CSV table of N, CA and C in Angstrom, one decimal:
chain,number,residue,atom,x,y,z
A,1,MET,N,-22.3,-36.3,32.5
A,1,MET,CA,-21.4,-36.2,33.6
A,1,MET,C,-22.4,-37.6,34.5
A,2,SER,N,-22.1,-38.8,33.7
A,2,SER,CA,-23.2,-39.8,34.3
A,2,SER,C,-24.1,-40.3,35.2
A,3,LEU,N,-23.3,-39.4,36.5
A,3,LEU,CA,-23.4,-39.9,37.8
A,3,LEU,C,-24.8,-38.7,38.2
A,4,ARG,N,-23.7,-37.9,37.7
A,4,ARG,CA,-24.8,-36.0,38.1
A,4,ARG,C,-26.4,-37.1,37.9
A,5,VAL,N,-26.8,-37.1,36.2
A,5,VAL,CA,-27.7,-37.4,35.5
A,5,VAL,C,-28.6,-39.1,36.2
A,6,ALA,N,-27.9,-39.7,36.8
A,6,ALA,CA,-28.6,-40.8,37.4
A,6,ALA,C,-28.7,-40.7,38.5
A,7,ILE,N,-28.1,-39.9,39.5
A,7,ILE,CA,-29.5,-38.8,40.6
A,7,ILE,C,-29.4,-38.3,40.5
A,8,GLY,N,-30.0,-37.4,39.6
A,8,GLY,CA,-31.0,-36.8,38.9
A,8,GLY,C,-32.5,-36.9,38.6
A,9,ALA,N,-31.7,-37.8,37.8
A,9,ALA,CA,-33.0,-38.3,36.7
A,9,ALA,C,-34.4,-38.7,37.8
A,10,PRO,N,-34.3,-39.2,38.8
A,10,PRO,CA,-35.7,-39.3,39.5
A,10,PRO,C,-36.2,-38.0,39.6
A,11,PHE,N,-35.0,-36.8,41.0
A,11,PHE,CA,-36.3,-35.6,41.2
A,11,PHE,C,-36.6,-35.0,39.2
A,12,GLN,N,-35.5,-34.8,39.0
A,12,GLN,CA,-35.7,-34.5,37.8
A,12,GLN,C,-37.8,-35.0,37.4
A,13,ARG,N,-37.9,-36.1,37.6
A,13,ARG,CA,-39.0,-36.6,36.6
A,13,ARG,C,-40.4,-36.0,38.0
A,14,GLU,N,-39.8,-36.4,39.5
A,14,GLU,CA,-40.5,-36.0,40.3
A,14,GLU,C,-41.1,-34.3,40.4
A,15,GLY,N,-40.1,-33.2,39.9
A,15,GLY,CA,-39.9,-32.0,40.2
A,15,GLY,C,-39.8,-31.4,40.3
A,16,THR,N,-38.4,-32.2,41.4
A,16,THR,CA,-38.6,-32.0,42.8
A,16,THR,C,-36.9,-32.2,43.0
A,17,SER,N,-36.7,-31.2,44.0
A,17,SER,CA,-34.5,-32.0,44.6
A,17,SER,C,-35.3,-32.4,45.5
A,18,GLU,N,-35.7,-33.1,46.1
A,18,GLU,CA,-36.3,-33.8,48.5
A,18,GLU,C,-37.2,-35.0,47.4
A,19,LEU,N,-36.6,-36.7,48.3
A,19,LEU,CA,-37.6,-37.6,47.5
A,19,LEU,C,-37.3,-38.4,49.0
A,20,PRO,N,-38.3,-39.1,49.7
A,20,PRO,CA,-38.2,-39.9,50.0
A,20,PRO,C,-37.2,-41.3,49.9
A,21,GLU,N,-36.8,-41.7,50.5
A,21,GLU,CA,-35.2,-42.6,50.1
A,21,GLU,C,-35.8,-43.7,48.8
A,22,GLY,N,-37.1,-44.3,49.1
A,22,GLY,CA,-38.0,-45.6,49.5
A,22,GLY,C,-38.7,-45.4,47.6
A,23,THR,N,-39.1,-43.6,47.4
A,23,THR,CA,-39.5,-43.7,46.4
A,23,THR,C,-37.7,-43.9,45.5
A,24,PHE,N,-36.5,-42.5,45.6
A,24,PHE,CA,-35.4,-42.8,45.2
A,24,PHE,C,-35.1,-44.0,44.8
A,25,PHE,N,-35.4,-45.5,45.1
A,25,PHE,CA,-34.9,-46.8,45.2
A,25,PHE,C,-35.9,-47.1,43.7
A,26,LYS,N,-37.1,-46.8,44.6
A,26,LYS,CA,-38.2,-47.8,43.6
A,26,LYS,C,-38.5,-47.8,42.1
A,27,LYS,N,-37.7,-45.4,41.9
A,27,LYS,CA,-37.6,-44.9,39.9
A,27,LYS,C,-36.5,-46.2,39.6
A,28,LEU,N,-35.4,-46.0,39.8
A,28,LEU,CA,-33.8,-47.0,39.9
A,28,LEU,C,-34.0,-48.2,39.6
A,29,SER,N,-34.7,-48.5,40.4
A,29,SER,CA,-35.2,-49.9,40.2
A,29,SER,C,-36.1,-50.5,40.0
A,30,LEU,N,-36.9,-50.6,40.4
A,30,LEU,CA,-38.3,-51.1,39.9
A,30,LEU,C,-39.1,-50.4,38.5
A,31,ASP,N,-38.9,-49.0,38.6
A,31,ASP,CA,-40.0,-48.1,37.5
A,31,ASP,C,-38.5,-48.7,35.8
A,32,TRP,N,-37.9,-48.0,36.5
A,32,TRP,CA,-36.5,-48.1,35.1
A,32,TRP,C,-35.8,-49.4,35.4
A,33,GLU,N,-35.5,-50.4,36.4
A,33,GLU,CA,-34.5,-51.1,36.0
A,33,GLU,C,-33.3,-51.2,36.1
A,34,TRP,N,-32.7,-49.7,36.0
A,34,TRP,CA,-31.2,-49.5,35.9
A,34,TRP,C,-30.7,-50.4,36.5
A,35,PHE,N,-31.6,-50.2,38.5
A,35,PHE,CA,-30.4,-50.5,39.2
A,35,PHE,C,-31.0,-51.7,39.7
A,36,THR,N,-30.6,-52.6,40.6
A,36,THR,CA,-30.9,-53.8,42.1
A,36,THR,C,-31.5,-53.0,43.2
A,37,PRO,N,-32.4,-52.9,43.5
A,37,PRO,CA,-32.6,-51.5,44.5
A,37,PRO,C,-31.3,-51.9,45.1
A,38,ASP,N,-30.2,-52.7,45.6
A,38,ASP,CA,-28.9,-52.9,46.5
A,38,ASP,C,-28.2,-52.0,45.6
A,39,GLN,N,-28.4,-52.1,44.5
A,39,GLN,CA,-27.1,-51.9,43.8
A,39,GLN,C,-27.5,-49.5,43.5
A,40,ALA,N,-29.4,-49.4,43.7
A,40,ALA,CA,-29.4,-47.7,43.6
A,40,ALA,C,-29.6,-47.9,45.6
A,41,ARG,N,-29.0,-47.9,46.0
A,41,ARG,CA,-29.0,-48.0,47.8
A,41,ARG,C,-27.3,-47.6,47.5
A,42,ARG,N,-26.6,-47.9,46.8
A,42,ARG,CA,-25.1,-47.8,47.0
A,42,ARG,C,-24.8,-46.6,45.8
A,43,LEU,N,-26.0,-46.6,45.2
A,43,LEU,CA,-25.7,-45.6,44.5
A,43,LEU,C,-26.2,-44.1,45.4
A,44,ALA,N,-27.2,-44.5,45.9
A,44,ALA,CA,-27.6,-43.0,46.9
A,44,ALA,C,-26.4,-42.9,47.9
A,45,ASP,N,-25.2,-43.7,48.3
A,45,ASP,CA,-23.9,-43.3,48.9
A,45,ASP,C,-23.1,-42.9,48.7
A,46,ILE,N,-22.8,-43.1,47.4
A,46,ILE,CA,-21.6,-42.8,46.1
A,46,ILE,C,-22.3,-40.7,46.2
A,47,GLY,N,-24.1,-40.8,46.0
A,47,GLY,CA,-24.3,-39.4,45.6
A,47,GLY,C,-23.8,-38.8,47.3
A,48,VAL,N,-24.2,-39.4,47.8
A,48,VAL,CA,-23.7,-38.5,49.4
A,48,VAL,C,-21.8,-38.9,49.8
A,49,GLY,N,-22.0,-39.3,49.6
A,49,GLY,CA,-19.8,-39.1,49.9
A,49,GLY,C,-20.1,-38.3,47.9
A,50,GLU,N,-20.1,-38.0,47.3
A,50,GLU,CA,-19.9,-37.2,46.2
A,50,GLU,C,-19.9,-35.9,46.0
A,51,GLY,N,-21.1,-35.2,47.4
A,51,GLY,CA,-22.0,-34.0,47.8
A,51,GLY,C,-23.2,-34.1,46.9
A,52,LEU,N,-23.4,-34.8,46.1
A,52,LEU,CA,-24.8,-34.7,45.2
A,52,LEU,C,-25.5,-35.3,46.0
A,53,LEU,N,-25.8,-35.5,47.1
A,53,LEU,CA,-26.8,-35.8,48.0
A,53,LEU,C,-26.9,-36.2,49.2
A,54,LYS,N,-27.8,-35.3,50.0
A,54,LYS,CA,-27.5,-34.9,51.6
A,54,LYS,C,-29.0,-35.3,51.9
A,55,ARG,N,-29.1,-36.6,52.6
A,55,ARG,CA,-29.7,-37.4,53.6
A,55,ARG,C,-30.2,-36.4,54.7
A,56,GLU,N,-31.3,-36.5,54.9
A,56,GLU,CA,-31.9,-35.5,56.3
A,56,GLU,C,-32.9,-36.9,56.6
A,57,GLU,N,-33.1,-37.2,57.5
A,57,GLU,CA,-33.8,-38.5,57.9
A,57,GLU,C,-34.3,-39.0,56.6
A,58,ASN,N,-35.8,-39.6,56.4
A,58,ASN,CA,-35.5,-40.9,55.7
A,58,ASN,C,-35.6,-40.1,54.0
A,59,ARG,N,-34.8,-38.8,53.7
A,59,ARG,CA,-35.2,-38.4,52.8
A,59,ARG,C,-34.2,-38.3,51.5
A,60,LEU,N,-34.2,-37.9,50.3
A,60,LEU,CA,-32.5,-38.0,49.6
A,60,LEU,C,-32.9,-36.1,49.2
A,61,VAL,N,-32.0,-35.7,49.1
A,61,VAL,CA,-32.0,-34.3,49.2
A,61,VAL,C,-31.1,-33.3,47.7
A,62,ALA,N,-31.3,-33.5,47.3
A,62,ALA,CA,-30.2,-33.1,45.3
A,62,ALA,C,-29.6,-31.7,46.5
A,63,GLN,N,-28.7,-32.0,46.3
A,63,GLN,CA,-27.0,-30.9,46.6
A,63,GLN,C,-27.2,-30.0,45.0
A,64,PHE,N,-28.2,-30.4,44.1
A,64,PHE,CA,-27.9,-29.0,42.5
A,64,PHE,C,-29.6,-29.6,42.1
A,65,ASP,N,-28.8,-28.3,41.4
A,65,ASP,CA,-30.5,-28.0,40.3
A,65,ASP,C,-30.4,-29.6,39.6
A,66,PRO,N,-32.3,-29.9,40.4
A,66,PRO,CA,-31.7,-31.7,38.9
A,66,PRO,C,-32.9,-30.5,38.2
A,67,ALA,N,-33.3,-29.6,37.3
A,67,ALA,CA,-33.5,-29.6,36.6
A,67,ALA,C,-32.9,-29.2,34.9
A,68,THR,N,-31.4,-29.3,35.4
A,68,THR,CA,-30.5,-28.8,34.3
A,68,THR,C,-29.4,-29.9,34.0
A,69,VAL,N,-30.5,-31.0,34.8
A,69,VAL,CA,-29.2,-32.6,34.1
A,69,VAL,C,-30.1,-32.9,33.0
A,70,GLU,N,-28.7,-33.5,31.8
A,70,GLU,CA,-30.7,-34.0,30.8
A,70,GLU,C,-29.7,-35.0,30.4
A,71,VAL,N,-31.0,-35.9,30.7
A,71,VAL,CA,-31.3,-37.4,30.5
A,71,VAL,C,-32.3,-37.9,29.5
A,72,PRO,N,-31.2,-37.8,28.8
A,72,PRO,CA,-31.3,-38.3,27.1
A,72,PRO,C,-32.4,-39.8,27.1
A,73,GLU,N,-33.2,-39.9,25.8
A,73,GLU,CA,-34.4,-40.6,26.0
A,73,GLU,C,-33.6,-42.6,26.1
A,74,GLU,N,-32.7,-42.7,26.2
A,74,GLU,CA,-33.1,-44.2,25.9
A,74,GLU,C,-31.3,-44.3,27.0
A,75,PHE,N,-31.7,-43.1,28.3
A,75,PHE,CA,-29.9,-43.5,29.5
A,75,PHE,C,-30.5,-44.4,30.2
A,76,GLN,N,-29.3,-45.2,29.8
A,76,GLN,CA,-28.8,-46.7,30.5
A,76,GLN,C,-27.5,-46.2,31.4
A,77,PRO,N,-27.7,-46.8,32.6
A,77,PRO,CA,-26.1,-46.1,33.4
A,77,PRO,C,-25.9,-47.4,33.4
A,78,ASP,N,-23.6,-47.1,33.5
A,78,ASP,CA,-23.3,-48.1,33.7
A,78,ASP,C,-23.8,-48.3,34.7
A,79,GLU,N,-23.1,-49.0,35.4
A,79,GLU,CA,-22.8,-50.6,36.2
A,79,GLU,C,-21.3,-49.5,37.3
A,80,SER,N,-20.7,-48.5,36.7
A,80,SER,CA,-19.8,-48.5,36.8
A,80,SER,C,-20.1,-47.2,37.8
A,81,LEU,N,-20.7,-46.8,37.3
A,81,LEU,CA,-20.9,-46.1,38.7
A,81,LEU,C,-21.5,-46.3,40.2
A,82,LEU,N,-21.1,-46.7,40.2
A,82,LEU,CA,-21.5,-48.3,41.9
A,82,LEU,C,-20.0,-48.4,42.3
A,83,GLN,N,-19.3,-47.5,41.8
A,83,GLN,CA,-17.6,-48.0,42.2
A,83,GLN,C,-17.5,-46.1,43.0
A,84,GLU,N,-16.7,-46.0,44.1
A,84,GLU,CA,-16.1,-45.5,45.0
A,84,GLU,C,-15.2,-44.8,43.7
A,85,ARG,N,-15.4,-44.2,44.0
A,85,ARG,CA,-13.5,-43.5,42.6
A,85,ARG,C,-13.0,-42.3,44.0
A,86,SER,N,-11.7,-41.7,43.2
A,86,SER,CA,-10.7,-41.9,44.0
A,86,SER,C,-10.9,-40.4,44.6
A,87,THR,N,-9.8,-40.1,45.5
A,87,THR,CA,-10.1,-37.9,45.9
A,87,THR,C,-9.5,-37.4,44.0
A,88,PHE,N,-8.1,-38.1,43.5
A,88,PHE,CA,-7.3,-37.8,42.4
A,88,PHE,C,-8.3,-37.8,41.4
A,89,ASP,N,-10.1,-39.3,41.2
A,89,ASP,CA,-10.0,-38.9,40.5
A,89,ASP,C,-11.2,-37.4,40.1
A,90,ARG,N,-12.2,-37.7,41.9
A,90,ARG,CA,-12.9,-36.3,42.5
A,90,ARG,C,-13.3,-35.0,41.5
A,91,ILE,N,-11.5,-34.9,41.8
A,91,ILE,CA,-10.9,-33.5,42.0
A,91,ILE,C,-10.9,-33.4,40.3
A,92,LEU,N,-10.9,-34.1,39.5
A,92,LEU,CA,-10.2,-34.5,37.7
A,92,LEU,C,-11.5,-33.5,37.7
A,93,SER,N,-12.9,-34.5,38.8
A,93,SER,CA,-14.8,-34.6,37.4
A,93,SER,C,-14.7,-32.6,37.9
A,94,ALA,N,-14.6,-32.0,39.5
A,94,ALA,CA,-14.6,-30.9,39.7
A,94,ALA,C,-13.7,-30.0,38.1
A,95,LEU,N,-12.7,-30.3,38.2
A,95,LEU,CA,-12.0,-28.9,37.2
A,95,LEU,C,-12.3,-28.8,35.6
A,96,ALA,N,-12.9,-30.5,35.1
A,96,ALA,CA,-13.7,-30.4,33.9
A,96,ALA,C,-15.0,-29.6,34.7
A,97,GLY,N,-16.0,-30.2,35.4
A,97,GLY,CA,-16.3,-29.0,35.3
A,97,GLY,C,-15.9,-27.7,35.2
A,98,GLU,N,-15.2,-27.8,34.6
A,98,GLU,CA,-15.0,-25.4,35.4
A,98,GLU,C,-14.7,-25.2,34.2
A,99,GLY,N,-14.1,-26.4,33.5
A,99,GLY,CA,-14.1,-26.1,31.7
A,99,GLY,C,-12.5,-26.5,31.6
A,100,VAL,N,-11.0,-27.2,32.5
A,100,VAL,CA,-10.0,-27.6,31.9
A,100,VAL,C,-10.0,-28.8,32.0
A,101,GLU,N,-8.9,-29.0,30.7
A,101,GLU,CA,-9.0,-30.7,29.9
A,101,GLU,C,-8.2,-30.7,30.7
A,102,LYS,N,-8.4,-32.6,30.6
A,102,LYS,CA,-7.3,-33.4,31.6
A,102,LYS,C,-6.0,-33.5,31.5
A,103,GLN,N,-6.2,-33.4,30.0
A,103,GLN,CA,-4.4,-33.5,30.4
A,103,GLN,C,-3.9,-32.3,30.1
A,104,GLU,N,-3.8,-31.2,30.1
A,104,GLU,CA,-3.8,-29.8,30.7
A,104,GLU,C,-3.4,-29.9,32.2
A,105,ALA,N,-4.1,-30.5,32.9
A,105,ALA,CA,-4.3,-30.1,34.1
A,105,ALA,C,-3.5,-32.1,35.2
A,106,VAL,N,-3.4,-32.9,34.2
A,106,VAL,CA,-2.2,-33.6,35.3
A,106,VAL,C,-1.0,-33.2,34.7
A,107,ALA,N,-0.6,-32.7,34.4
A,107,ALA,CA,0.1,-32.2,33.6
A,107,ALA,C,0.6,-30.9,35.0
A,108,ALA,N,0.5,-30.0,34.6
A,108,ALA,CA,0.8,-29.1,35.9
A,108,ALA,C,0.3,-30.0,37.1
A,109,MET,N,-0.7,-30.7,37.5
A,109,MET,CA,-0.7,-31.5,38.8
A,109,MET,C,1.2,-32.0,39.3
A,110,ASN,N,1.7,-33.0,37.8
A,110,ASN,CA,3.1,-33.6,37.9
A,110,ASN,C,3.4,-32.5,38.6
A,111,ARG,N,3.5,-31.6,37.1
A,111,ARG,CA,4.2,-30.1,38.1
A,111,ARG,C,5.1,-30.3,39.6
A,112,LEU,N,3.8,-29.5,39.7
A,112,LEU,CA,3.4,-29.4,41.3
A,112,LEU,C,4.4,-30.0,42.1
A,113,LYS,N,3.8,-31.3,41.5
A,113,LYS,CA,4.5,-32.1,42.5
A,113,LYS,C,5.1,-32.2,43.5
A,114,ALA,N,6.2,-32.5,41.7
A,114,ALA,CA,8.1,-32.7,41.1
A,114,ALA,C,8.3,-31.4,42.3
A,115,ASP,N,7.9,-29.7,41.8
A,115,ASP,CA,8.3,-29.1,42.1
A,115,ASP,C,7.8,-29.3,43.3
A,116,ARG,N,7.4,-28.6,44.4
A,116,ARG,CA,7.0,-28.7,46.1
A,116,ARG,C,6.8,-30.1,46.5
A,117,GLY,N,7.5,-30.9,46.1
A,117,GLY,CA,7.3,-32.0,46.5
A,117,GLY,C,6.5,-33.3,47.2
A,118,LEU,N,4.9,-32.5,46.2
A,118,LEU,CA,3.7,-32.9,47.2
A,118,LEU,C,3.2,-33.9,46.5
A,119,THR,N,2.2,-34.9,47.3
A,119,THR,CA,2.0,-35.7,47.1
A,119,THR,C,0.8,-35.2,45.9
A,120,MET,N,0.8,-36.8,44.9
A,120,MET,CA,-0.5,-36.3,43.6
A,120,MET,C,-1.8,-35.8,44.0
A,121,ASP,N,-2.6,-36.4,45.3
A,121,ASP,CA,-3.8,-35.7,46.1
A,121,ASP,C,-3.7,-34.2,46.2
A,122,GLY,N,-2.4,-34.0,46.9
A,122,GLY,CA,-2.2,-32.7,47.6
A,122,GLY,C,-1.9,-31.2,46.3
A,123,ALA,N,-0.7,-32.3,45.3
A,123,ALA,CA,-0.5,-31.3,44.3
A,123,ALA,C,-2.2,-30.9,43.1
A,124,ALA,N,-3.0,-32.1,43.2
A,124,ALA,CA,-4.2,-31.9,42.3
A,124,ALA,C,-4.9,-30.4,43.3
A,125,VAL,N,-5.3,-30.9,44.3
A,125,VAL,CA,-6.0,-29.7,44.9
A,125,VAL,C,-5.4,-28.6,45.3
A,126,LEU,N,-4.6,-28.5,45.3
A,126,LEU,CA,-3.0,-26.7,45.2
A,126,LEU,C,-4.2,-26.1,43.6
A,127,TYR,N,-4.0,-27.1,42.6
A,127,TYR,CA,-4.2,-27.4,41.1
A,127,TYR,C,-5.4,-26.3,40.2
A,128,ALA,N,-6.2,-26.7,42.2
A,128,ALA,CA,-7.8,-26.6,41.9
A,128,ALA,C,-8.3,-26.4,41.7
A,129,HIS,N,-7.7,-25.9,43.8
A,129,HIS,CA,-8.1,-24.2,43.7
A,129,HIS,C,-7.3,-23.1,43.5
A,130,ARG,N,-6.5,-22.8,43.0
A,130,ARG,CA,-5.9,-22.3,42.1
A,130,ARG,C,-6.1,-22.1,40.6
A,131,GLN,N,-7.5,-23.2,40.1
A,131,GLN,CA,-8.4,-23.1,38.6
A,131,GLN,C,-9.7,-22.6,39.0
A,132,GLY,N,-10.1,-22.1,40.5
A,132,GLY,CA,-11.4,-21.2,40.8
A,132,GLY,C,-12.2,-22.6,41.3
A,133,ALA,N,-11.7,-24.1,41.6
A,133,ALA,CA,-12.9,-25.4,41.5
A,133,ALA,C,-12.7,-25.3,42.9
A,134,ASP,N,-14.5,-25.8,43.6
A,134,ASP,CA,-14.6,-25.4,45.0
A,134,ASP,C,-14.3,-26.8,45.3
A,135,VAL,N,-13.5,-27.2,46.2
A,135,VAL,CA,-12.5,-28.3,46.5
A,135,VAL,C,-12.5,-28.9,48.0
A,136,ALA,N,-12.5,-28.0,48.8
A,136,ALA,CA,-12.7,-27.7,50.0
A,136,ALA,C,-13.4,-29.3,50.4
A,137,GLY,N,-13.8,-29.8,50.0
A,137,GLY,CA,-14.3,-30.9,51.0
A,137,GLY,C,-13.7,-32.1,50.7
A,138,LEU,N,-12.8,-32.4,49.7
A,138,LEU,CA,-11.9,-33.1,48.4
A,138,LEU,C,-10.7,-33.2,49.0
A,139,ALA,N,-9.9,-30.9,49.8
A,139,ALA,CA,-8.9,-31.1,50.9
A,139,ALA,C,-8.4,-32.3,51.7
A,140,GLU,N,-10.1,-31.9,52.2
A,140,GLU,CA,-9.8,-32.4,53.6
A,140,GLU,C,-10.0,-33.6,53.7
A,141,ARG,N,-10.4,-34.5,52.8
A,141,ARG,CA,-10.3,-36.1,52.7
A,141,ARG,C,-9.1,-36.6,51.9
A,142,ALA,N,-8.4,-35.4,51.5
A,142,ALA,CA,-7.2,-35.8,50.9
A,142,ALA,C,-6.0,-35.7,52.4
A,143,ARG,N,-6.3,-35.1,53.1
A,143,ARG,CA,-5.8,-34.6,54.0
A,143,ARG,C,-5.7,-36.2,55.1
A,144,GLU,N,-7.3,-36.5,55.5
A,144,GLU,CA,-7.7,-37.2,56.2
A,144,GLU,C,-6.7,-38.9,55.0
A,145,GLU,N,-6.3,-39.3,53.9
A,145,GLU,CA,-6.0,-40.3,53.2
A,145,GLU,C,-4.7,-40.2,53.4
A,146,LEU,N,-4.3,-39.6,54.3
A,146,LEU,CA,-2.4,-39.8,54.4
A,146,LEU,C,-2.5,-40.0,55.4
């Protein structure tokens, strides 16, 4: 997942799971020229929204082990990372992390939607839960979006 790579790279290169926000922004914008400073801030906001980062005072704390991220030598993140993802897309990503094929997941979600009269997000949360994916935060988000 390139979002995890783009967010994890500054932490990995510094050998830590916690960075001052300014250092995070500087790495992404000035040092590597992956994003503008405003885009780097946006990436941090998205990372917080996705549960990949946590803000503590003026620091960003990775909510995953940055050492496990593989950053290809010629990695260049796409600006599409700066777009907010829907709850459904986030659930599909969580399922992919569990090894579930996207096509299989969507078909099963459509059956749940039809059989139980759920919204697509509701069916996605139920299916993901049954597959063992941690989607508690996404379930709350799906409820809020109703």
